[in-house]
Amino acid sequence: MLGIESSCDETGVALFHPQRGLLAHALHSQAQMHAEYGGVVPELASRDHIRRLLPLVRQVLADAGASLAHIAAVAYTEGPGLAGALLVGAGLAHGFAFALGVPVIGVHHLEGHLLSPLLSARPPEFPFVALLVSGGHTQLMRVDGVGRYALLGETVDDAAGEAFDKTAQVLGLGYPGGPALAAFAQSGIAGRFSLPRPKMASDDLEFSFSGLKTAVATTLRKNAVDAQGRADLAAEFQQSVVDVLVSKSLRAVEASGWKRLVVAGGVGANQRLRECLGSAAAVRGVDLFFPEQRFCTDNGAMIALAGALRLKAAGHAGAFGVRPRWDLGTLEAS
């Protein structure tokens, strides 16, 4: 299975074998290109995908010691994402499939993230509770199997990753904001400033992070904050987000009656989240699964894996198309 990811600002290609696992993968990040603009420029993203995809396919085939003749099917990110960027991947995928006479299947980007821990040496078994936490999504899901997902709770405003990016801007940090803020927070100490833990005490499994950015901006405006103070404020912000994510995730696990928790998405790479959630899960006897760091961000490997699992069950090719807005809840079970 050739997997192609082009939903936003990362171009990913991978080759996956159902029995042998991941054979090779390659990824190009557009972060440096978009940094000049302080965010993703959709037209530039699409054009860069056009430049990068074919060289990455050649690289992956060479790394795997394979040729086009070995490709038995092609999977691509059908949505959600930037329409133009998605169309680049879809066009290449369907072109390959037509030329090679093999099936092609569109994959939901978030399903790729949900299933990415299955690429690890210690994959989780179904069922499990999943915390899907990225720049655009913060959701708690019940996962009974491939395509069998139930939403337990989600953010009512900003996603956690979005809050990281916006707060990084407030603190004058670079792009991409999430990794920059996390790195800056390492030199700070949480607790010097007091920030809220939004909805942490609520009875539901909803999240709300938009107020945190405002709280950080208000603190900066009302206090004379030096460089160390900004680092301390970054550390407090990060700890606030982590505290909420840990509390809600473990509450969801407890309500499910299961003892397996999967964390997926770009924010899953955050080291502080891994440390705090790992400690809390161990105390409660919860089996915790993270994707490998290299598979937390968008990548072709998760698309190839999800495509292989989907095609095995569906056994047919999909029609050409992209879905920039695609609700995960509309997916059908395999």
Coordinates of C-alpha atoms in Angstrom, one line a residue:
M1 CA 0.0 0.0 0.0
L2 CA 1.4 3.4 -1.1
G3 CA 0.2 6.1 1.3
I4 CA 0.1 9.8 0.4
E5 CA -0.6 12.6 2.9
S6 CA -1.0 16.2 1.7
S7 CA -3.8 17.7 3.9
C8 CA -2.0 20.8 5.1
D9 CA 1.7 21.7 5.4
E10 CA 3.5 18.4 5.5
T11 CA 4.0 16.1 2.5
G12 CA 4.2 12.4 3.6
V13 CA 4.7 9.3 1.6
A14 CA 5.0 5.7 2.9
L15 CA 5.0 2.1 1.7
F16 CA 3.2 -0.4 4.0
H17 CA 2.9 -4.2 3.8
P18 CA 0.0 -5.9 5.7
Q19 CA 2.3 -8.7 6.9
R20 CA 5.7 -7.0 7.0
G21 CA 4.6 -3.7 8.4
L22 CA 6.1 -0.3 7.4
L23 CA 8.7 -0.7 4.7
A24 CA 9.7 2.9 4.2
H25 CA 8.4 6.4 4.7
A26 CA 9.5 10.0 4.0
L27 CA 8.3 13.4 5.1
H28 CA 8.8 17.0 4.1
S29 CA 7.7 19.8 6.4
Q30 CA 6.8 23.2 5.0
A31 CA 7.3 24.9 8.4
Q32 CA 10.3 26.9 7.3
M33 CA 8.5 28.2 4.2
H34 CA 5.4 29.3 6.1
A35 CA 7.3 30.8 9.0
E36 CA 7.8 34.0 7.1
Y37 CA 4.0 34.5 7.0
G38 CA 3.4 33.4 10.6
G39 CA 1.0 30.6 9.4
V40 CA 0.1 28.3 6.6
V41 CA -0.6 29.9 3.2
P42 CA -2.9 27.5 1.4
E43 CA -1.7 28.3 -2.2
L44 CA 1.9 27.9 -1.2
A45 CA 1.2 24.7 0.5
S46 CA -0.5 23.2 -2.5
R47 CA 2.3 24.3 -4.9
D48 CA 4.9 22.8 -2.6
H49 CA 3.1 19.4 -2.4
I50 CA 3.2 19.4 -6.2
R51 CA 7.0 19.8 -6.1
R52 CA 7.6 17.3 -3.3
L53 CA 5.3 14.3 -3.9
L54 CA 7.0 12.6 -6.8
P55 CA 10.5 12.9 -5.5
L56 CA 9.3 11.5 -2.1
V57 CA 7.6 8.5 -3.9
R58 CA 10.8 7.7 -5.7
Q59 CA 12.7 8.0 -2.4
V60 CA 10.4 5.7 -0.5
L61 CA 10.4 3.1 -3.3
A62 CA 14.2 3.2 -3.3
D63 CA 14.5 2.9 0.5
A64 CA 12.1 -0.1 0.4
G65 CA 14.0 -1.7 -2.5
A66 CA 10.7 -1.7 -4.4
S67 CA 9.4 -0.5 -7.7
L68 CA 6.1 0.7 -9.1
A69 CA 5.3 -2.9 -10.0
H70 CA 5.2 -3.8 -6.2
I71 CA 2.4 -1.3 -5.5
A72 CA -0.8 -3.2 -5.0
A73 CA -3.0 -0.3 -3.9
V74 CA -2.8 3.4 -3.2
A75 CA -4.3 5.3 -0.2
Y76 CA -4.5 9.1 0.1
T77 CA -5.9 11.7 2.5
E78 CA -9.3 12.5 1.3
G79 CA -10.0 15.0 4.1
P80 CA -10.4 17.0 6.1
G81 CA -7.8 19.6 5.2
L82 CA -7.0 22.4 2.8
A83 CA -8.9 21.8 -0.5
G84 CA -6.1 22.6 -2.8
A85 CA -3.6 20.6 -0.8
L86 CA -5.9 17.6 -0.7
L87 CA -6.5 17.7 -4.4
V88 CA -2.7 17.4 -5.1
G89 CA -2.5 14.1 -3.2
A90 CA -5.8 12.8 -4.6
G91 CA -4.7 13.6 -8.2
L92 CA -1.4 11.8 -7.8
A93 CA -3.0 8.8 -6.0
H94 CA -5.7 8.3 -8.7
G95 CA -3.2 8.8 -11.4
F96 CA -0.9 6.1 -10.0
A97 CA -3.9 3.8 -9.4
F98 CA -5.2 4.2 -13.0
A99 CA -1.8 3.7 -14.5
L100 CA -1.0 0.6 -12.4
G101 CA -4.5 -0.8 -12.5
V102 CA -4.7 -1.1 -8.7
P103 CA -7.4 0.0 -6.2
V104 CA -7.3 3.5 -4.6
I105 CA -8.9 4.5 -1.4
G106 CA -9.5 7.8 0.3
V107 CA -8.6 7.9 4.0
H108 CA -10.0 10.2 6.8
H109 CA -7.0 12.2 8.1
L110 CA -8.2 11.8 11.7
E111 CA -8.7 8.1 11.4
G112 CA -5.1 7.9 10.3
H113 CA -4.1 9.6 13.5
L114 CA -6.3 7.4 15.6
L115 CA -4.8 4.3 14.2
S116 CA -1.2 5.5 14.1
P117 CA -0.3 3.8 17.4
L118 CA -0.8 0.5 15.6
L119 CA 2.5 1.2 13.8
S120 CA 4.4 0.9 17.1
A121 CA 6.2 -2.2 18.4
R122 CA 3.6 -2.4 21.1
P123 CA 0.3 -1.6 19.4
P124 CA -3.0 -1.3 21.4
E125 CA -5.8 -3.7 21.1
F126 CA -9.4 -2.7 20.5
P127 CA -11.4 -1.3 22.2
F128 CA -9.8 1.8 23.7
V129 CA -10.4 5.4 24.6
A130 CA -8.5 7.8 22.4
L131 CA -7.4 11.4 23.0
L132 CA -7.1 13.0 19.6
V133 CA -5.2 16.2 20.2
S134 CA -3.7 18.4 17.4
G135 CA -3.7 21.9 16.0
G136 CA -7.3 21.6 14.7
H137 CA -8.9 19.0 17.0
T138 CA -9.2 18.1 20.6
Q139 CA -11.5 15.1 21.0
L140 CA -12.1 12.1 23.2
M141 CA -13.2 9.1 21.3
R142 CA -14.5 5.7 22.1
V143 CA -12.8 3.3 19.6
D144 CA -14.3 -0.2 19.2
G145 CA -12.6 -1.0 15.9
V146 CA -11.7 0.4 12.5
G147 CA -14.5 2.8 11.6
R148 CA -16.3 2.2 14.9
Y149 CA -15.9 5.5 16.7
A150 CA -18.1 7.4 19.1
L151 CA -17.4 11.0 20.2
L152 CA -17.3 11.3 24.0
G153 CA -16.3 15.0 24.2
E154 CA -14.5 17.8 22.3
T155 CA -13.4 21.4 22.5
V156 CA -16.1 24.0 22.4
D157 CA -13.7 26.6 20.9
D158 CA -9.9 26.4 20.3
A159 CA -8.1 23.0 20.0
A160 CA -5.2 22.5 22.3
G161 CA -2.7 22.9 19.5
E162 CA -4.4 26.0 18.3
A163 CA -4.1 27.5 21.8
F164 CA -0.4 26.7 21.8
D165 CA 0.1 28.5 18.5
K166 CA -1.9 31.6 19.5
T167 CA -0.2 31.8 22.9
A168 CA 3.2 31.5 21.2
Q169 CA 2.3 34.5 19.1
V170 CA 1.3 36.5 22.2
L171 CA 4.6 35.6 23.8
G172 CA 6.5 36.6 20.7
L173 CA 7.8 33.2 19.8
G174 CA 8.4 31.7 16.3
Y175 CA 6.3 29.5 14.0
P176 CA 5.2 26.8 14.4
G177 CA 4.1 28.0 17.8
G178 CA 3.5 24.8 19.6
P179 CA 7.0 23.3 19.5
A180 CA 8.5 26.8 20.0
L181 CA 6.4 27.4 23.2
A182 CA 7.1 23.9 24.5
A183 CA 10.9 24.5 24.0
F184 CA 10.7 27.9 25.7
A185 CA 8.7 26.5 28.6
Q186 CA 11.6 24.2 29.5
S187 CA 13.5 27.2 30.8
G188 CA 10.5 28.3 32.9
I189 CA 8.9 27.2 36.1
A190 CA 5.1 26.7 36.3
G191 CA 3.4 28.3 39.3
R192 CA 4.9 31.7 39.4
F193 CA 1.8 32.9 37.5
S194 CA -1.6 31.5 38.0
L195 CA -3.7 30.5 35.0
P196 CA -7.1 28.9 34.9
R197 CA -7.7 25.2 34.1
P198 CA -10.8 25.6 31.9
K199 CA -13.6 23.1 32.4
M200 CA -11.4 20.8 34.3
A201 CA -13.9 20.6 37.2
S202 CA -16.9 20.2 34.9
D203 CA -18.9 17.0 34.8
D204 CA -18.7 16.6 31.1
L205 CA -15.8 15.6 28.8
E206 CA -15.7 19.0 26.9
F207 CA -12.7 21.2 26.6
S208 CA -12.2 25.0 26.2
F209 CA -8.8 26.6 25.6
S210 CA -9.5 30.0 24.0
G211 CA -9.6 31.7 27.3
L212 CA -6.1 30.7 28.2
K213 CA -4.6 32.8 25.4
T214 CA -6.6 35.8 26.8
A215 CA -5.3 35.0 30.3
V216 CA -1.7 35.0 29.1
A217 CA -2.2 38.3 27.2
T218 CA -3.9 39.9 30.3
T219 CA -1.0 38.7 32.6
L220 CA 1.5 40.3 30.2
R221 CA -0.4 43.5 30.1
K222 CA -0.8 43.9 33.9
N223 CA 2.7 42.8 34.9
A224 CA 6.2 43.9 34.0
V225 CA 7.4 40.5 32.7
D226 CA 11.0 40.0 31.8
A227 CA 12.5 37.2 29.7
Q228 CA 12.5 34.7 32.6
G229 CA 8.9 35.7 33.4
R230 CA 7.8 35.0 29.9
A231 CA 9.4 31.5 30.2
D232 CA 7.6 31.0 33.5
L233 CA 4.3 32.1 31.9
A234 CA 4.9 29.7 29.0
A235 CA 5.5 26.9 31.5
E236 CA 2.3 27.7 33.4
F237 CA 0.3 27.8 30.2
Q238 CA 1.7 24.4 29.1
Q239 CA 1.0 22.9 32.5
S240 CA -2.6 24.3 32.4
V241 CA -3.3 22.6 29.1
V242 CA -1.7 19.4 30.2
D243 CA -3.6 19.3 33.5
V244 CA -6.9 19.6 31.7
L245 CA -6.0 17.0 29.1
V246 CA -4.8 14.5 31.7
S247 CA -7.9 15.0 33.9
K248 CA -10.5 14.7 31.1
S249 CA -8.7 11.7 29.5
L250 CA -8.6 9.7 32.7
R251 CA -12.2 10.6 33.5
A252 CA -13.2 9.2 30.0
V253 CA -11.2 6.0 30.7
E254 CA -12.9 5.6 34.0
A255 CA -16.4 6.1 32.5
S256 CA -15.7 3.5 29.8
G257 CA -14.7 0.8 32.2
W258 CA -11.7 0.0 30.1
K259 CA -8.0 0.3 31.0
R260 CA -6.5 1.4 27.6
L261 CA -5.9 5.0 26.6
V262 CA -4.4 6.0 23.2
V263 CA -3.1 9.5 22.6
A264 CA -2.8 10.6 18.9
G265 CA -2.1 13.8 17.0
G266 CA 0.6 16.4 16.9
V267 CA 0.3 17.6 20.5
G268 CA 0.9 14.0 21.5
A269 CA 4.6 14.7 20.9
N270 CA 4.6 17.2 23.8
Q271 CA 7.0 15.9 26.3
R272 CA 5.3 17.4 29.4
L273 CA 2.0 15.8 28.3
R274 CA 3.7 12.4 28.0
E275 CA 5.3 12.7 31.4
C276 CA 2.2 13.8 33.3
L277 CA -0.2 11.5 31.6
G278 CA 2.3 8.6 31.9
S279 CA 2.6 9.1 35.7
A280 CA -1.2 9.5 36.2
A281 CA -2.0 6.5 34.1
A282 CA 0.4 4.3 35.9
V283 CA -1.1 5.2 39.3
R284 CA -4.5 4.2 38.0
G285 CA -3.4 1.1 36.3
V286 CA -4.3 2.4 32.8
D287 CA -2.3 1.1 29.8
L288 CA -1.1 4.1 27.9
F289 CA -0.2 4.2 24.2
F290 CA 1.5 7.0 22.2
P291 CA 2.5 6.9 18.6
E292 CA 6.2 7.1 18.0
Q293 CA 7.4 10.7 18.0
R294 CA 7.9 10.6 14.2
F295 CA 4.3 9.5 13.7
C296 CA 2.6 12.2 15.9
T297 CA 2.6 14.8 13.2
D298 CA 1.0 14.3 9.8
N299 CA 2.7 11.5 7.9
G300 CA 2.2 9.1 5.1
A301 CA 2.7 6.0 7.2
M302 CA -0.6 6.4 9.1
I303 CA -2.5 7.0 5.8
A304 CA -0.9 3.8 4.3
L305 CA -1.9 1.8 7.4
A306 CA -5.4 3.1 7.6
G307 CA -5.8 2.5 3.8
A308 CA -4.6 -1.1 4.1
L309 CA -7.1 -1.8 7.0
R310 CA -9.9 -0.1 5.1
L311 CA -9.2 -1.8 1.7
K312 CA -8.9 -5.2 3.4
A313 CA -12.5 -4.8 4.6
A314 CA -14.0 -2.9 1.7
G315 CA -12.3 -4.7 -1.1
H316 CA -13.1 -2.0 -3.7
A317 CA -11.7 1.2 -5.1
G318 CA -13.0 4.7 -4.2
A319 CA -14.1 7.4 -6.5
F320 CA -12.0 10.5 -7.1
G321 CA -12.7 13.4 -4.7
V322 CA -11.7 15.3 -1.6
R323 CA -13.6 16.4 1.5
P324 CA -12.1 19.4 3.1
R325 CA -14.8 19.2 5.8
W326 CA -15.4 15.6 6.8
D327 CA -16.9 14.6 10.1
L328 CA -15.2 11.6 11.6
G329 CA -18.6 10.4 12.9
T330 CA -19.9 9.8 9.4
L331 CA -17.3 7.1 8.7
E332 CA -18.8 3.6 8.3
A333 CA -17.4 0.6 10.2
S334 CA -15.2 -1.9 8.3

